GROMACS .gro file of C-alpha atoms in nm:
model
  274
    1UNK     CA    1   9.212   7.117  -5.870
    2UNK     CA    2   9.396   7.493  -5.898
    3UNK     CA    3   9.482   7.618  -6.249
    4UNK     CA    4   9.653   7.917  -6.353
    5UNK     CA    5   9.655   8.129  -6.648
    6UNK     CA    6   9.904   8.406  -6.756
    7UNK     CA    7  10.017   8.547  -7.072
    8UNK     CA    8  10.398   8.600  -6.920
    9UNK     CA    9  10.496   8.913  -7.148
   10UNK     CA   10  10.864   8.734  -6.999
   11UNK     CA   11  11.175   8.891  -7.088
   12UNK     CA   12  11.001   9.219  -7.263
   13UNK     CA   13  10.887   9.327  -6.888
   14UNK     CA   14  11.124   9.582  -6.685
   15UNK     CA   15  11.242   9.442  -6.432
   16UNK     CA   16  11.178   9.109  -6.538
   17UNK     CA   17  11.355   8.906  -6.290
   18UNK     CA   18  11.170   9.011  -6.004
   19UNK     CA   19  10.868   8.936  -6.187
   20UNK     CA   20  10.964   8.614  -6.260
   21UNK     CA   21  11.031   8.570  -5.905
   22UNK     CA   22  10.690   8.746  -5.804
   23UNK     CA   23  10.496   8.421  -6.026
   24UNK     CA   24  10.704   8.185  -5.882
   25UNK     CA   25  10.567   8.299  -5.537
   26UNK     CA   26  10.231   8.281  -5.644
   27UNK     CA   27  10.244   7.965  -5.783
   28UNK     CA   28  10.376   7.822  -5.436
   29UNK     CA   29  10.151   8.012  -5.206
   30UNK     CA   30   9.850   7.935  -5.475
   31UNK     CA   31   9.943   7.493  -5.479
   32UNK     CA   32   9.825   7.514  -5.851
   33UNK     CA   33   9.770   7.180  -6.001
   34UNK     CA   34   9.854   7.308  -6.370
   35UNK     CA   35   9.962   7.619  -6.525
   36UNK     CA   36   9.935   7.772  -6.871
   37UNK     CA   37  10.162   8.068  -6.997
   38UNK     CA   38  10.165   8.232  -7.303
   39UNK     CA   39  10.450   8.476  -7.487
   40UNK     CA   40  10.701   8.242  -7.286
   41UNK     CA   41  11.040   8.353  -7.449
   42UNK     CA   42  11.384   8.294  -7.495
   43UNK     CA   43  11.670   8.487  -7.639
   44UNK     CA   44  11.781   8.331  -7.978
   45UNK     CA   45  12.137   8.427  -7.882
   46UNK     CA   46  12.153   8.256  -7.558
   47UNK     CA   47  12.337   7.890  -7.485
   48UNK     CA   48  12.148   7.597  -7.568
   49UNK     CA   49  12.111   7.352  -7.307
   50UNK     CA   50  11.997   7.002  -7.250
   51UNK     CA   51  11.687   7.028  -6.971
   52UNK     CA   52  11.678   6.742  -6.701
   53UNK     CA   53  11.414   6.518  -6.648
   54UNK     CA   54  11.151   6.717  -6.532
   55UNK     CA   55  11.133   6.875  -6.901
   56UNK     CA   56  10.879   6.707  -7.120
   57UNK     CA   57  10.911   6.778  -7.471
   58UNK     CA   58  10.669   6.804  -7.792
   59UNK     CA   59  10.695   6.614  -8.080
   60UNK     CA   60  10.848   6.865  -8.223
   61UNK     CA   61  11.218   6.934  -8.225
   62UNK     CA   62  11.350   7.253  -8.004
   63UNK     CA   63  11.578   7.385  -7.933
   64UNK     CA   64  11.597   7.516  -7.534
   65UNK     CA   65  11.796   7.807  -7.395
   66UNK     CA   66  11.922   7.898  -7.128
   67UNK     CA   67  11.715   8.198  -7.027
   68UNK     CA   68  11.363   8.013  -7.117
   69UNK     CA   69  11.149   8.196  -6.926
   70UNK     CA   70  10.943   7.849  -6.811
   71UNK     CA   71  11.297   7.678  -6.744
   72UNK     CA   72  11.383   7.971  -6.507
   73UNK     CA   73  11.073   7.961  -6.347
   74UNK     CA   74  11.077   7.600  -6.294
   75UNK     CA   75  11.415   7.674  -6.176
   76UNK     CA   76  11.287   7.936  -5.915
   77UNK     CA   77  11.011   7.696  -5.779
   78UNK     CA   78  11.259   7.439  -5.735
   79UNK     CA   79  11.484   7.700  -5.501
   80UNK     CA   80  11.164   7.648  -5.330
   81UNK     CA   81  11.174   7.292  -5.320
   82UNK     CA   82  10.886   7.305  -5.532
   83UNK     CA   83  10.896   7.064  -5.857
   84UNK     CA   84  10.706   7.087  -6.153
   85UNK     CA   85  10.701   6.874  -6.496
   86UNK     CA   86  10.727   7.143  -6.796
   87UNK     CA   87  10.673   7.150  -7.157
   88UNK     CA   88  10.712   7.447  -7.419
   89UNK     CA   89  10.596   7.502  -7.805
   90UNK     CA   90  10.782   7.733  -8.020
   91UNK     CA   91  10.595   7.935  -8.217
   92UNK     CA   92  10.767   8.263  -8.402
   93UNK     CA   93  11.009   8.484  -8.383
   94UNK     CA   94  10.969   8.785  -8.165
   95UNK     CA   95  11.083   9.132  -8.167
   96UNK     CA   96  11.374   9.020  -8.360
   97UNK     CA   97  11.533   8.846  -8.073
   98UNK     CA   98  11.350   8.621  -7.906
   99UNK     CA   99  11.192   8.278  -7.974
  100UNK     CA  100  10.816   8.272  -7.847
  101UNK     CA  101  10.562   8.028  -7.732
  102UNK     CA  102  10.368   7.865  -7.500
  103UNK     CA  103  10.433   7.668  -7.171
  104UNK     CA  104  10.284   7.435  -6.947
  105UNK     CA  105  10.378   7.345  -6.583
  106UNK     CA  106  10.219   7.030  -6.368
  107UNK     CA  107  10.274   6.877  -6.058
  108UNK     CA  108  10.255   6.515  -6.290
  109UNK     CA  109  10.414   6.422  -6.597
  110UNK     CA  110  10.293   6.569  -6.884
  111UNK     CA  111  10.229   6.416  -7.254
  112UNK     CA  112  10.327   6.681  -7.463
  113UNK     CA  113  10.176   6.786  -7.814
  114UNK     CA  114  10.200   7.104  -8.019
  115UNK     CA  115   9.964   7.191  -8.292
  116UNK     CA  116   9.976   7.475  -8.568
  117UNK     CA  117   9.654   7.675  -8.499
  118UNK     CA  118   9.759   7.947  -8.807
  119UNK     CA  119   9.738   7.919  -9.170
  120UNK     CA  120  10.085   8.048  -9.127
  121UNK     CA  121  10.409   7.803  -9.041
  122UNK     CA  122  10.664   8.022  -9.042
  123UNK     CA  123  10.882   8.158  -8.749
  124UNK     CA  124  11.007   8.434  -8.934
  125UNK     CA  125  10.597   8.512  -8.935
  126UNK     CA  126  10.454   8.650  -8.641
  127UNK     CA  127  10.131   8.552  -8.710
  128UNK     CA  128  10.232   8.158  -8.681
  129UNK     CA  129  10.042   7.993  -8.375
  130UNK     CA  130  10.177   7.652  -8.222
  131UNK     CA  131   9.953   7.582  -7.925
  132UNK     CA  132  10.046   7.343  -7.659
  133UNK     CA  133   9.840   7.052  -7.532
  134UNK     CA  134   9.940   6.808  -7.227
  135UNK     CA  135   9.790   6.507  -7.108
  136UNK     CA  136   9.814   6.503  -6.710
  137UNK     CA  137   9.693   6.382  -6.386
  138UNK     CA  138   9.532   6.621  -6.219
  139UNK     CA  139   9.306   6.495  -5.885
  140UNK     CA  140   9.314   6.178  -5.987
  141UNK     CA  141   9.202   6.227  -6.335
  142UNK     CA  142   9.361   6.245  -6.681
  143UNK     CA  143   9.320   6.589  -6.809
  144UNK     CA  144   9.406   6.731  -7.175
  145UNK     CA  145   9.494   7.090  -7.093
  146UNK     CA  146   9.576   7.391  -7.388
  147UNK     CA  147   9.798   7.651  -7.339
  148UNK     CA  148   9.657   7.895  -7.603
  149UNK     CA  149   9.790   8.215  -7.792
  150UNK     CA  150   9.510   8.318  -8.050
  151UNK     CA  151   9.468   8.603  -8.286
  152UNK     CA  152   9.242   8.847  -8.296
  153UNK     CA  153   8.879   8.857  -8.467
  154UNK     CA  154   8.931   9.139  -8.665
  155UNK     CA  155   9.198   9.024  -8.852
  156UNK     CA  156   9.020   8.729  -9.002
  157UNK     CA  157   9.248   8.451  -8.851
  158UNK     CA  158   9.077   8.338  -8.519
  159UNK     CA  159   8.802   8.134  -8.703
  160UNK     CA  160   9.037   7.942  -8.862
  161UNK     CA  161   9.258   7.893  -8.542
  162UNK     CA  162   8.956   7.790  -8.350
  163UNK     CA  163   8.895   7.542  -8.578
  164UNK     CA  164   9.205   7.352  -8.622
  165UNK     CA  165   9.162   7.340  -8.211
  166UNK     CA  166   8.846   7.192  -8.274
  167UNK     CA  167   9.007   6.969  -8.497
  168UNK     CA  168   9.298   6.854  -8.274
  169UNK     CA  169   9.061   6.803  -7.968
  170UNK     CA  170   8.758   6.613  -8.148
  171UNK     CA  171   8.919   6.272  -8.024
  172UNK     CA  172   9.005   6.368  -7.685
  173UNK     CA  173   8.829   6.140  -7.459
  174UNK     CA  174   8.900   6.313  -7.120
  175UNK     CA  175   8.811   6.602  -6.976
  176UNK     CA  176   8.976   6.906  -7.168
  177UNK     CA  177   9.091   7.250  -7.010
  178UNK     CA  178   9.164   7.535  -7.239
  179UNK     CA  179   9.362   7.796  -7.114
  180UNK     CA  180   9.516   8.122  -7.214
  181UNK     CA  181   9.498   8.444  -7.424
  182UNK     CA  182   9.237   8.423  -7.687
  183UNK     CA  183   9.231   8.819  -7.786
  184UNK     CA  184   8.847   8.814  -7.828
  185UNK     CA  185   8.634   8.981  -7.582
  186UNK     CA  186   8.307   8.851  -7.429
  187UNK     CA  187   8.100   9.061  -7.669
  188UNK     CA  188   8.311   8.946  -7.981
  189UNK     CA  189   8.188   8.662  -8.217
  190UNK     CA  190   8.471   8.482  -8.142
  191UNK     CA  191   8.405   8.414  -7.806
  192UNK     CA  192   8.045   8.299  -7.912
  193UNK     CA  193   8.219   8.051  -8.120
  194UNK     CA  194   8.408   7.902  -7.872
  195UNK     CA  195   8.082   7.865  -7.643
  196UNK     CA  196   7.907   7.719  -7.933
  197UNK     CA  197   8.170   7.453  -8.013
  198UNK     CA  198   8.059   7.083  -8.008
  199UNK     CA  199   8.368   7.032  -7.755
  200UNK     CA  200   8.092   7.181  -7.517
  201UNK     CA  201   8.288   7.404  -7.354
  202UNK     CA  202   8.198   7.649  -7.057
  203UNK     CA  203   8.338   7.938  -6.906
  204UNK     CA  204   8.485   7.866  -6.545
  205UNK     CA  205   8.422   8.276  -6.486
  206UNK     CA  206   7.996   8.237  -6.559
  207UNK     CA  207   8.014   7.921  -6.362
  208UNK     CA  208   8.241   8.027  -6.026
  209UNK     CA  209   8.052   8.037  -5.720
  210UNK     CA  210   8.283   8.328  -5.605
  211UNK     CA  211   8.438   8.586  -5.832
  212UNK     CA  212   8.711   8.791  -5.806
  213UNK     CA  213   8.789   9.063  -6.078
  214UNK     CA  214   8.709   9.008  -6.459
  215UNK     CA  215   8.915   9.195  -6.677
  216UNK     CA  216   9.240   9.072  -6.754
  217UNK     CA  217   9.369   9.400  -7.014
  218UNK     CA  218   9.277   9.761  -6.861
  219UNK     CA  219   9.509   9.940  -7.118
  220UNK     CA  220   9.657  10.015  -7.465
  221UNK     CA  221   9.879   9.719  -7.545
  222UNK     CA  222  10.012   9.544  -7.849
  223UNK     CA  223   9.768   9.426  -8.055
  224UNK     CA  224   9.491   9.633  -7.851
  225UNK     CA  225   9.651   9.963  -7.934
  226UNK     CA  226   9.354  10.166  -7.908
  227UNK     CA  227   9.187   9.980  -7.625
  228UNK     CA  228   9.134  10.284  -7.324
  229UNK     CA  229   8.868   9.981  -7.127
  230UNK     CA  230   8.852   9.673  -6.924
  231UNK     CA  231   8.874   9.357  -7.121
  232UNK     CA  232   8.837   8.990  -7.017
  233UNK     CA  233   9.048   8.801  -7.268
  234UNK     CA  234   9.246   8.564  -7.119
  235UNK     CA  235   9.007   8.236  -7.025
  236UNK     CA  236   8.965   7.892  -6.835
  237UNK     CA  237   8.709   7.677  -7.042
  238UNK     CA  238   8.636   7.355  -6.940
  239UNK     CA  239   8.435   7.077  -7.064
  240UNK     CA  240   8.202   6.826  -6.866
  241UNK     CA  241   8.021   6.812  -6.519
  242UNK     CA  242   8.216   7.096  -6.353
  243UNK     CA  243   8.181   7.286  -6.014
  244UNK     CA  244   8.404   7.613  -6.011
  245UNK     CA  245   8.419   7.684  -5.662
  246UNK     CA  246   8.679   7.994  -5.717
  247UNK     CA  247   8.727   8.254  -6.001
  248UNK     CA  248   8.995   8.527  -5.923
  249UNK     CA  249   9.181   8.763  -6.179
  250UNK     CA  250   9.576   8.770  -6.023
  251UNK     CA  251   9.891   8.959  -6.112
  252UNK     CA  252   9.657   9.276  -6.097
  253UNK     CA  253   9.786   9.511  -5.856
  254UNK     CA  254   9.536   9.393  -5.582
  255UNK     CA  255   9.633   9.061  -5.404
  256UNK     CA  256   9.911   8.998  -5.630
  257UNK     CA  257  10.173   9.252  -5.817
  258UNK     CA  258  10.115   9.329  -6.160
  259UNK     CA  259  10.369   9.113  -6.341
  260UNK     CA  260  10.252   9.171  -6.737
  261UNK     CA  261  10.034   9.380  -6.957
  262UNK     CA  262   9.781   9.099  -6.885
  263UNK     CA  263   9.660   8.992  -6.595
  264UNK     CA  264   9.626   8.612  -6.489
  265UNK     CA  265   9.374   8.411  -6.389
  266UNK     CA  266   9.334   8.152  -6.137
  267UNK     CA  267   9.038   7.883  -6.083
  268UNK     CA  268   8.993   7.633  -5.820
  269UNK     CA  269   8.716   7.375  -5.968
  270UNK     CA  270   8.615   6.997  -5.967
  271UNK     CA  271   8.584   6.789  -6.269
  272UNK     CA  272   8.349   6.505  -6.203
  273UNK     CA  273   8.239   6.206  -6.434
  274UNK     CA  274   8.026   6.267  -6.726
   0.00000   0.00000   0.00000
């Protein structure tokens, strides 16, 4: 099973169209089963469209715009004769001109659900977080995959958002993959909170037999304006009996060009019966 997570920064990036193509090329070359994306934007003023049958809506009613970054990515893959099902959750307005949210792509259909992680539930409040969960088939097993974007520990918000995540997943009966931007590095109480969770999560980074790279942020970015070091804040967490063959930081300028203010994470793993 091959999975990928990336905070795309989408249309906020310079040369965003070119970078979308780089992401599509990596997905095509990597033959990923599931992709989790964060900061997936669409322009508020863009035309609303009716997506085709590859779109898997959540229980929420949201408009899909013609420049939705996940939609455009799926369309780029279709040009290469590669089909992915996809879903998108809308959290809040970003930078006064975008609808911002999370996305999931899967080779198989997705039963998609969004859940409110934050106390705020107002699209005008940039701290509103609605994470996206999808039940999908991967390598012959049903897996619950969550694309998440959490707040920072020192803002006092992460603990609540993580509590809501545990509550949402407490009755999950399938293996769980939680992928995304946690905004908590390995030294933070937030990271330890995840490892101590009753969900029984493990960090794919620490399980991997072969590891390439570690940090997913290496400069000052929004939310980390004072950062001057190397941070690992984007993760792949898994439940169950897991063998992780490979863990690679991607889109970091080494094997694959940089496409965002975050690097991505690729993991190759095997889920076995508990």
